[in-house]
Coordinates of C-alpha atoms in Angstrom, one line a residue:
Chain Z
X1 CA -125.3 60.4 -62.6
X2 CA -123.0 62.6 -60.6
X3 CA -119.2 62.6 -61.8
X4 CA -116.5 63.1 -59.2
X5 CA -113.1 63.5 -60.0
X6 CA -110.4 62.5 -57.5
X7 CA -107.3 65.2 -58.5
X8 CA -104.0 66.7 -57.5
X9 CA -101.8 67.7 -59.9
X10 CA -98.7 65.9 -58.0
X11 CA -97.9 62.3 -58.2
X12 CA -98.0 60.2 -54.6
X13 CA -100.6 62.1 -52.7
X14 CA -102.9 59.3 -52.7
X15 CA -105.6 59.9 -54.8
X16 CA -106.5 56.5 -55.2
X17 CA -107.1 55.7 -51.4
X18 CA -109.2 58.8 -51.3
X19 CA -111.1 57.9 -54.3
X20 CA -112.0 54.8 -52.9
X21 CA -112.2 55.8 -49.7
X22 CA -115.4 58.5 -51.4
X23 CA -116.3 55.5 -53.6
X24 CA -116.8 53.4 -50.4
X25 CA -118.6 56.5 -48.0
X26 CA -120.4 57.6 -50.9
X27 CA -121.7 53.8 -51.3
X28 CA -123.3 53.3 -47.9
X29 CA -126.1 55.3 -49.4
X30 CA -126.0 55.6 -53.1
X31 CA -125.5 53.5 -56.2
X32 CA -121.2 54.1 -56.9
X33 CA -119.2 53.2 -59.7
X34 CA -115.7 53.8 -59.6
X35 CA -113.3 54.4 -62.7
X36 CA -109.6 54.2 -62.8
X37 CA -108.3 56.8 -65.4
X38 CA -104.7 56.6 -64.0
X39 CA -103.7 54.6 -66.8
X40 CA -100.3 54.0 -66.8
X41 CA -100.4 54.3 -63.1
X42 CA -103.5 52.0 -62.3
X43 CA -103.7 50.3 -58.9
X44 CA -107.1 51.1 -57.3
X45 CA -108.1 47.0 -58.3
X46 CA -105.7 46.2 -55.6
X47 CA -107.5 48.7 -52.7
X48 CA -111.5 46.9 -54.0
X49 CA -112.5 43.3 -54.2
X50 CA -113.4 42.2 -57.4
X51 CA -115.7 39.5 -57.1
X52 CA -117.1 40.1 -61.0
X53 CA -114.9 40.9 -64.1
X54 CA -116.1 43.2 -66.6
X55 CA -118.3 42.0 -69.4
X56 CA -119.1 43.1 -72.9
X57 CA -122.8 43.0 -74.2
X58 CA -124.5 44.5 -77.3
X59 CA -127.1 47.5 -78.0
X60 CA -128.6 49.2 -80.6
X61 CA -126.1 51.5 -81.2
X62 CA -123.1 49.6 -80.5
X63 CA -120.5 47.6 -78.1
X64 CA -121.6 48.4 -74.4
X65 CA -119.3 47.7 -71.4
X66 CA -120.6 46.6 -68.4
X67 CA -118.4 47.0 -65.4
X68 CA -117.0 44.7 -63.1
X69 CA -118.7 44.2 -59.8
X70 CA -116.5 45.0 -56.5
X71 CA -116.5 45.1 -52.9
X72 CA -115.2 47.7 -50.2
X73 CA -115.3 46.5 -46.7
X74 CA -118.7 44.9 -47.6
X75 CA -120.5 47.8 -50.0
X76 CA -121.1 47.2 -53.5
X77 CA -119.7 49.3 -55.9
X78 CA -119.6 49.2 -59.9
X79 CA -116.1 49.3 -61.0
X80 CA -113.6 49.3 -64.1
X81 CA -109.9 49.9 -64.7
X82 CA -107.3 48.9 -67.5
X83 CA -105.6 46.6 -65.3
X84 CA -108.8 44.2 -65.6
X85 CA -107.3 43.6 -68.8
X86 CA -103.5 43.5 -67.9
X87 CA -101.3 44.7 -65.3
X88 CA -98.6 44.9 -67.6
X89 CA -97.4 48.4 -68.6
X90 CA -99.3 50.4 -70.8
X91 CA -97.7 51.6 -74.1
X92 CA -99.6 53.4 -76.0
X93 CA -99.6 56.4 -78.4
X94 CA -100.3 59.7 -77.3
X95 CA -104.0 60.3 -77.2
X96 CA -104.4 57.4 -76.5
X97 CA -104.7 57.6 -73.2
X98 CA -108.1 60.2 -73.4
X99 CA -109.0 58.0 -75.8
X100 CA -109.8 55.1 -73.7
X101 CA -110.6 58.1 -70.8
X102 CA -113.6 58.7 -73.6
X103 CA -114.5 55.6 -74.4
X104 CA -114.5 53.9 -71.0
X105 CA -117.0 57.3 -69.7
X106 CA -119.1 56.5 -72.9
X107 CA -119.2 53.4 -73.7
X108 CA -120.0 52.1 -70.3
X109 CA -122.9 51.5 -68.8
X110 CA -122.7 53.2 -66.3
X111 CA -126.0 52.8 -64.0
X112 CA -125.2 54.4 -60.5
X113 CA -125.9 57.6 -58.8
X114 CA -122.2 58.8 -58.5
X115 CA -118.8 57.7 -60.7
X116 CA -115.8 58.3 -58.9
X117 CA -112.6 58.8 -61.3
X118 CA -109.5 58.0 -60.0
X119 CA -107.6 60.7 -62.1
X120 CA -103.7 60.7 -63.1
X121 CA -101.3 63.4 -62.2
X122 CA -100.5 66.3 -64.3
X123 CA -102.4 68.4 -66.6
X124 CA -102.4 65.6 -69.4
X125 CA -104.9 65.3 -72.2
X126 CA -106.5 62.2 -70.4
X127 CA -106.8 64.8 -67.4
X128 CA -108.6 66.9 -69.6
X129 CA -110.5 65.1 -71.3
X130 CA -112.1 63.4 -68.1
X131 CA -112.4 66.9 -66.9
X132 CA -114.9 67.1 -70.0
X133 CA -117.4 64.7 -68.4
X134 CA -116.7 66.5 -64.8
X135 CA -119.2 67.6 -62.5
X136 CA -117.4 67.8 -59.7
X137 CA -113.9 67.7 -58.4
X138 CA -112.0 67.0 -55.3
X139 CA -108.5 67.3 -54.2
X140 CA -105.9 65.1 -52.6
X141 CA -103.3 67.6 -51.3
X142 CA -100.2 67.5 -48.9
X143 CA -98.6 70.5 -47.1
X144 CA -95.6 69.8 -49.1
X145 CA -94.9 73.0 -50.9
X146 CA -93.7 70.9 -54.4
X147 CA -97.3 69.4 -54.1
X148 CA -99.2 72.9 -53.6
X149 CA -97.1 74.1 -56.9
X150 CA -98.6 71.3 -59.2
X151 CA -102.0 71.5 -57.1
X152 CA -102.2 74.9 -58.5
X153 CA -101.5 74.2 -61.9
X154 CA -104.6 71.5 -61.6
X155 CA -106.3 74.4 -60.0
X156 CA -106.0 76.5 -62.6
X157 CA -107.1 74.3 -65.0
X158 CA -110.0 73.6 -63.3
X159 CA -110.3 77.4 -63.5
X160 CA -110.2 77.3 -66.9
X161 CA -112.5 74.6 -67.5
X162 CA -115.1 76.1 -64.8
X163 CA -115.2 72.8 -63.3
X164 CA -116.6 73.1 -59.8
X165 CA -114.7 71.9 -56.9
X166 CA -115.9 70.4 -53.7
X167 CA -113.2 71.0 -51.7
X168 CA -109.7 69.2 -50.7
X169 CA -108.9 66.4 -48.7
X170 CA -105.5 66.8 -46.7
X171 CA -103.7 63.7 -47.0
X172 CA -100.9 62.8 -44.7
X173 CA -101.8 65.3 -42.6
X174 CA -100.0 64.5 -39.4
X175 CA -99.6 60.9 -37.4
X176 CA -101.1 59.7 -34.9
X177 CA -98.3 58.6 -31.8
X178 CA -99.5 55.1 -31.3
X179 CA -98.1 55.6 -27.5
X180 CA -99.7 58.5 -26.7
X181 CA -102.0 59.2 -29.2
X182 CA -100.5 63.1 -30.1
X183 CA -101.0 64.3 -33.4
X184 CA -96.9 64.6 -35.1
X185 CA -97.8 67.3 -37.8
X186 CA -94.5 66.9 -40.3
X187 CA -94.8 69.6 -42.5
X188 CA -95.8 73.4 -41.8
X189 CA -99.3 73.8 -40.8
X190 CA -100.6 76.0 -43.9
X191 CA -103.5 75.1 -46.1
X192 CA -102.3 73.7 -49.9
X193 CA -104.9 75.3 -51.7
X194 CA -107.2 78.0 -51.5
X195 CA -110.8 75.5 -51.5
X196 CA -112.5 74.3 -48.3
X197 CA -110.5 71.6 -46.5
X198 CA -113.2 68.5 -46.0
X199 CA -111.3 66.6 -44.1
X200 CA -107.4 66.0 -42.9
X201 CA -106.6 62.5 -42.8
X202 CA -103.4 61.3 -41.0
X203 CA -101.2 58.4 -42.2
X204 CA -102.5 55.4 -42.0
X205 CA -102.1 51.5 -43.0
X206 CA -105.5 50.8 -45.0
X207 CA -108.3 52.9 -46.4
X208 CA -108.9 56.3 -44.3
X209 CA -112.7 56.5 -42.7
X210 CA -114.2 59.4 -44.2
X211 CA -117.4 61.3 -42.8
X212 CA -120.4 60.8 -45.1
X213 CA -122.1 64.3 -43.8
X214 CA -118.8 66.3 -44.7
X215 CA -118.2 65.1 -48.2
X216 CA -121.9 65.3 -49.0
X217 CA -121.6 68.9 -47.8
X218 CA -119.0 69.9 -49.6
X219 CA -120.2 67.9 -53.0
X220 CA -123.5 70.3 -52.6
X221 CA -121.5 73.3 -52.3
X222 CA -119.1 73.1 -54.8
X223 CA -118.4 75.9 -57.1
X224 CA -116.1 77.1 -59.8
X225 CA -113.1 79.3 -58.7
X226 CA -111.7 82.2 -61.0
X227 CA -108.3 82.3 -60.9
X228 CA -105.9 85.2 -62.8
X229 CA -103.9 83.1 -64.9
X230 CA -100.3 82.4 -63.3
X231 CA -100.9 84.4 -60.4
X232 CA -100.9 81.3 -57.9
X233 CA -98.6 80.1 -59.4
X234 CA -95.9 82.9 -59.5
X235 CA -97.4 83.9 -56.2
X236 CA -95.9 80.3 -54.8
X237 CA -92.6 80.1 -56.8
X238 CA -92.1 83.3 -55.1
X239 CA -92.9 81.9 -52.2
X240 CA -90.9 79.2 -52.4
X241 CA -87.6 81.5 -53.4
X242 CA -88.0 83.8 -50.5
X243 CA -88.3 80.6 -48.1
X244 CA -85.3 79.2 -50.1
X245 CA -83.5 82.8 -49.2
X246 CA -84.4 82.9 -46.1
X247 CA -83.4 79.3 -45.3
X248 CA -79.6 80.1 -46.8
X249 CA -80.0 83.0 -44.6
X250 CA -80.0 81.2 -41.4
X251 CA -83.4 82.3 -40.7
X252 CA -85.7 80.1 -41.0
Chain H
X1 CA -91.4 36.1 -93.6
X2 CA -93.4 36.3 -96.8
X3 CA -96.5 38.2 -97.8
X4 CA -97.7 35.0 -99.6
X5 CA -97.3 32.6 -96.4
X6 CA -98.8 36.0 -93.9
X7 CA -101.5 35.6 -96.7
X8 CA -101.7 31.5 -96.3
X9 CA -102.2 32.4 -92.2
X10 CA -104.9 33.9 -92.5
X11 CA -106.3 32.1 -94.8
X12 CA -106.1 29.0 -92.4
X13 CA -107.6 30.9 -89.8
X14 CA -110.5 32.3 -92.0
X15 CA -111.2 28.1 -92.5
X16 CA -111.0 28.0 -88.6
X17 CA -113.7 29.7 -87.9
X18 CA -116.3 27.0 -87.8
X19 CA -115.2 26.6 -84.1
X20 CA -116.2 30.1 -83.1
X21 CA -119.1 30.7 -85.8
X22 CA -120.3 27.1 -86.3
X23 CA -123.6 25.4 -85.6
X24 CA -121.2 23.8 -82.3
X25 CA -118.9 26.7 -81.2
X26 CA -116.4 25.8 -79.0
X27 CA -117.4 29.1 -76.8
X28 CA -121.4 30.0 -77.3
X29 CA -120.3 33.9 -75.8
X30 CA -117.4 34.6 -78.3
X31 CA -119.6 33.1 -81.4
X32 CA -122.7 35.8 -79.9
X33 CA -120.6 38.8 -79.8
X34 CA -119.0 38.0 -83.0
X35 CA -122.3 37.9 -84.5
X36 CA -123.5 41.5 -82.7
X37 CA -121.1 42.9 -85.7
X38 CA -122.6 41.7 -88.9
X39 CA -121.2 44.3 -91.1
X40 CA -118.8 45.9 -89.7
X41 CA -115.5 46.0 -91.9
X42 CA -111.4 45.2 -89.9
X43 CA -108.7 46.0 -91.6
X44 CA -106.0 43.8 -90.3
X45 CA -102.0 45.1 -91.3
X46 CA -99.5 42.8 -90.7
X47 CA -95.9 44.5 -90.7
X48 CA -93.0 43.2 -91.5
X49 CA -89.2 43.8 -92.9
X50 CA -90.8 43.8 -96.8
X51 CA -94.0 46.4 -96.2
X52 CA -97.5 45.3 -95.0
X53 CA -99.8 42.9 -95.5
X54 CA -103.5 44.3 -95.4
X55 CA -106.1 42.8 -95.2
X56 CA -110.0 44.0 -94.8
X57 CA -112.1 41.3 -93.2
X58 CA -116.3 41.7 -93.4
X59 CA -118.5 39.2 -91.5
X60 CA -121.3 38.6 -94.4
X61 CA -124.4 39.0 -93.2
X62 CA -125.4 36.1 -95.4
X63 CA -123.2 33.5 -94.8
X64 CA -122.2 34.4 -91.0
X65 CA -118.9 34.1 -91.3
X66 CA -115.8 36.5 -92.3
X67 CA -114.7 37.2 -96.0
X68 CA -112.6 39.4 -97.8
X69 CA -114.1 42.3 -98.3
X70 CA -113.1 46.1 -100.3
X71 CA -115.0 47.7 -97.9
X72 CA -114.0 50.7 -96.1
X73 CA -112.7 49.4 -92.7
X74 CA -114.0 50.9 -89.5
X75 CA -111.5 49.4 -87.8
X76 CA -108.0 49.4 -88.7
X77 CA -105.8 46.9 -86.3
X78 CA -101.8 47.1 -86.8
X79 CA -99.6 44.8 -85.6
X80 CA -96.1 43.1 -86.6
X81 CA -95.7 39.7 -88.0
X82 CA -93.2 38.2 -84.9
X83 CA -96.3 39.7 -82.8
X84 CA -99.0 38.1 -85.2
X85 CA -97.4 34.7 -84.8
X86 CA -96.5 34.9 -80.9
X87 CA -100.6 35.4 -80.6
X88 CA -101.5 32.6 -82.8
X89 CA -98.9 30.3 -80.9
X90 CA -100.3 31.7 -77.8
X91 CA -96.6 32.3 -76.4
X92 CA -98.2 36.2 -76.4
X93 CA -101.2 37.3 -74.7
X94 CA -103.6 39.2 -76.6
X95 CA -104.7 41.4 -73.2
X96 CA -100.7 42.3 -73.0
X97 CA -100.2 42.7 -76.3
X98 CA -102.7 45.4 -76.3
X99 CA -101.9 47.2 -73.5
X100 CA -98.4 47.4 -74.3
X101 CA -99.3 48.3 -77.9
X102 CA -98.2 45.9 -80.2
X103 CA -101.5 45.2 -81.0
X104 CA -102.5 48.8 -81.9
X105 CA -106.8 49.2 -82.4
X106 CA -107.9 52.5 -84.5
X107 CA -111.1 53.6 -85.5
X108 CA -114.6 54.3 -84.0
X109 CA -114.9 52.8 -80.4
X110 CA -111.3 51.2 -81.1
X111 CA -110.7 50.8 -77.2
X112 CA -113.7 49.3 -76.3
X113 CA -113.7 46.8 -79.1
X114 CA -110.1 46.2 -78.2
X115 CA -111.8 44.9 -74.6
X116 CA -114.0 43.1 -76.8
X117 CA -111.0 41.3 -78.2
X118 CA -109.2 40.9 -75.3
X119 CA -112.5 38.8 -73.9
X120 CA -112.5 36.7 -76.7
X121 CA -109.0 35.6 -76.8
X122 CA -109.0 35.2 -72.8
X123 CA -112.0 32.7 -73.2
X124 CA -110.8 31.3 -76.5
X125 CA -106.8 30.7 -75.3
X126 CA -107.1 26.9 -74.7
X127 CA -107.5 26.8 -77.9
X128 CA -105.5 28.9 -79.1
X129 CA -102.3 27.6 -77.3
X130 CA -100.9 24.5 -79.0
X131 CA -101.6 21.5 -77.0
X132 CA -97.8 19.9 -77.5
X133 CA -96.8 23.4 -75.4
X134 CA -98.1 21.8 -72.8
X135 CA -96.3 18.5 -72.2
X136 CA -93.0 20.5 -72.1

């Protein structure tokens, strides 16, 4: 079993929509599960059908999970999220959070060919700890610069971790004029981060059609990325200060 | 509320328990994987304004059905006595409950057993919930 994490670093980029939007491509050909680790933030039961709740069965060495069973657009795909088992708010104590992260990676029975995880934003210890179980890992970015600065914080972590990454996804890319079909790009035309872009999606109502070929592509040519510590970092907060100066400036 | 009447609760549920564990269970799946943890020792703390109530729980092997035990727990499960009441009245839901943290699970696997529990009570709350609740 491959695991892909779906990451970003900021909040709102759509992460879930893209992870199952991968869950869904991934499934016209392979076994998929898909696990929502955003826990206090969990909402990717509302993008899948659920036609099978989650059950609990025994084994020799203890409690096993087996996931619900859900439907995207018609494919079959394994799935499992907190909100199965309430859609209230979630308050628990911290580590918590990677505890369940753990538990629901461990004790799950997992039998597909790739587990998407529909990570949280931040560098939190549920981040990390599902980074632990990682084989591969995808970005949701935006052009926004606030969302390349966290972006790069995830992307140094993945640095750290020498988790490989496949790529990113840019999300809300541009629109698409519904009168004369011109792409409307709304931010500045640069790419977030420094990793192959798979694919730009535009806005859109509903789940984005992604190309099978691309993301297989960039899932077999994933690789880790060395990164001097800060340096992107620094690199874009000075960025973002000379852009701030030049705006007060008059000349941007 | 007293330790002697948080003590008297339980002790009325641990009589109970011949629904769930008996030769006629009112739910065949709850009395099954109740029975997949022969052994295994629950601490259950009950809080409230004088201290805690402990107490460790141990489904005997022999007798299939859950006793007092000294045990070491492998599960400790905390929660406070308005919240231990509110589940037993079934004016709280043990899946919220959970999630929110009232109910807080520790120990080895302590998230997926909590699933386990929340399971249990979603199939057992018909019974749980008083039926005179229902007229109103």
């Amino acid at each position: 079993m491959k695991v892909i994490a779906t990451v970003s670093g900021k909040g709102g980029t759509g992460k879930t929509t893209i992870s199952v939007a991968i869950a869904k491509t991934l499934a016209s050909k392979h076994r998929v599960g898909l696990l929502d680790i955003d826990i206090t933030g969990a909402n990717a039961h509302k993008l899948v059908n659920v036609v099978e709740p989650y059950d609990i069965t025994s084994s020799g060495d203890g409690i096993k999970i087996v996931p619900a069973k859900a439907e995207v657009d018609g494919r079959q795909i394994d799935f499992l999220s907190i909100a199965l088992v309430s859609e209230s708010y979630v308050g628990w104590k911290p580590g918590q959070h990677g505890d369940f992260v753990e538990q629901m990676l461990t004790n799950t029975d997992w039998d597909v060919d790739y587990l998407v995880l529909d990570a949280p934003p931040g560098t939190h210890n549920d981040v990390i700890r599902a980074l632990d179980y990682t084989d591969v890992a995808i970005f949701t970015t935006l052009r926004h610069p606030l969302a390349k600065l966290d972006a790069m914080r995830t992307f140094e972590l993945l640095s750290d971790m020498e988790v490989p990454i496949a790529g990113q996804y840019i999300n809300m890319a541009y629109v698409v004029c519904p009168k004369c079909g011109e792409k409307i790009r709304i931010f500045k035309d640069e790419v977030p981060l420094p990793v192959p872009v798979i694919e730009e999606i535009p806005i859109t109502d509903g789940l984005p059609e992604l190309s099978y070929d691309k993301l297989m592509k960039a899932i077999k040519n994933a690789k880790v990325y060395k990164v001097k510590k800060r340096s992107f970092i620094s690199r874009t907060l000075v960025e973002m200060f000379l852009r701030g100066l030049a705006h007060v400036k008059g000349e941007d | 509320m007293s330790r002697e009447r948080i003590r008297e609760i339980i002790n009325g549920l641990l009589k109970l328990q011949d629904m769930v564990l008996g030769k006629n269970p009112v739910d065949p799946w709850v009395k099954e994987r109740v029975l997949d943890n022969i052994g295994n020792v629950a601490m259950i703390q009950i809080i409230d304004e004088d201290g805690v109530v402990a107490e460790r729980l141990k489904l005997d092997e022999k007798t299939l059905r859950i006793v007092r035990t000294n045990e070491k727990p492998v599960h400790v499960i905390t929660m406070h006595v308005d919240v231990f009441l509110d589940l037993l009245s079934g004016d709280l839901d043990f899946k919220d409950a959970y999630v929110n943290g009232f109910v807080e699970f520790r120990g080895k696997d302590y998230h997926t057993h909590a699933m386990l529990w929340a399971k249990a009570f979603e199939r057992l709350r018909k019974y749980i919930r008083p039926k005179f609740r229902r007229r109103w």
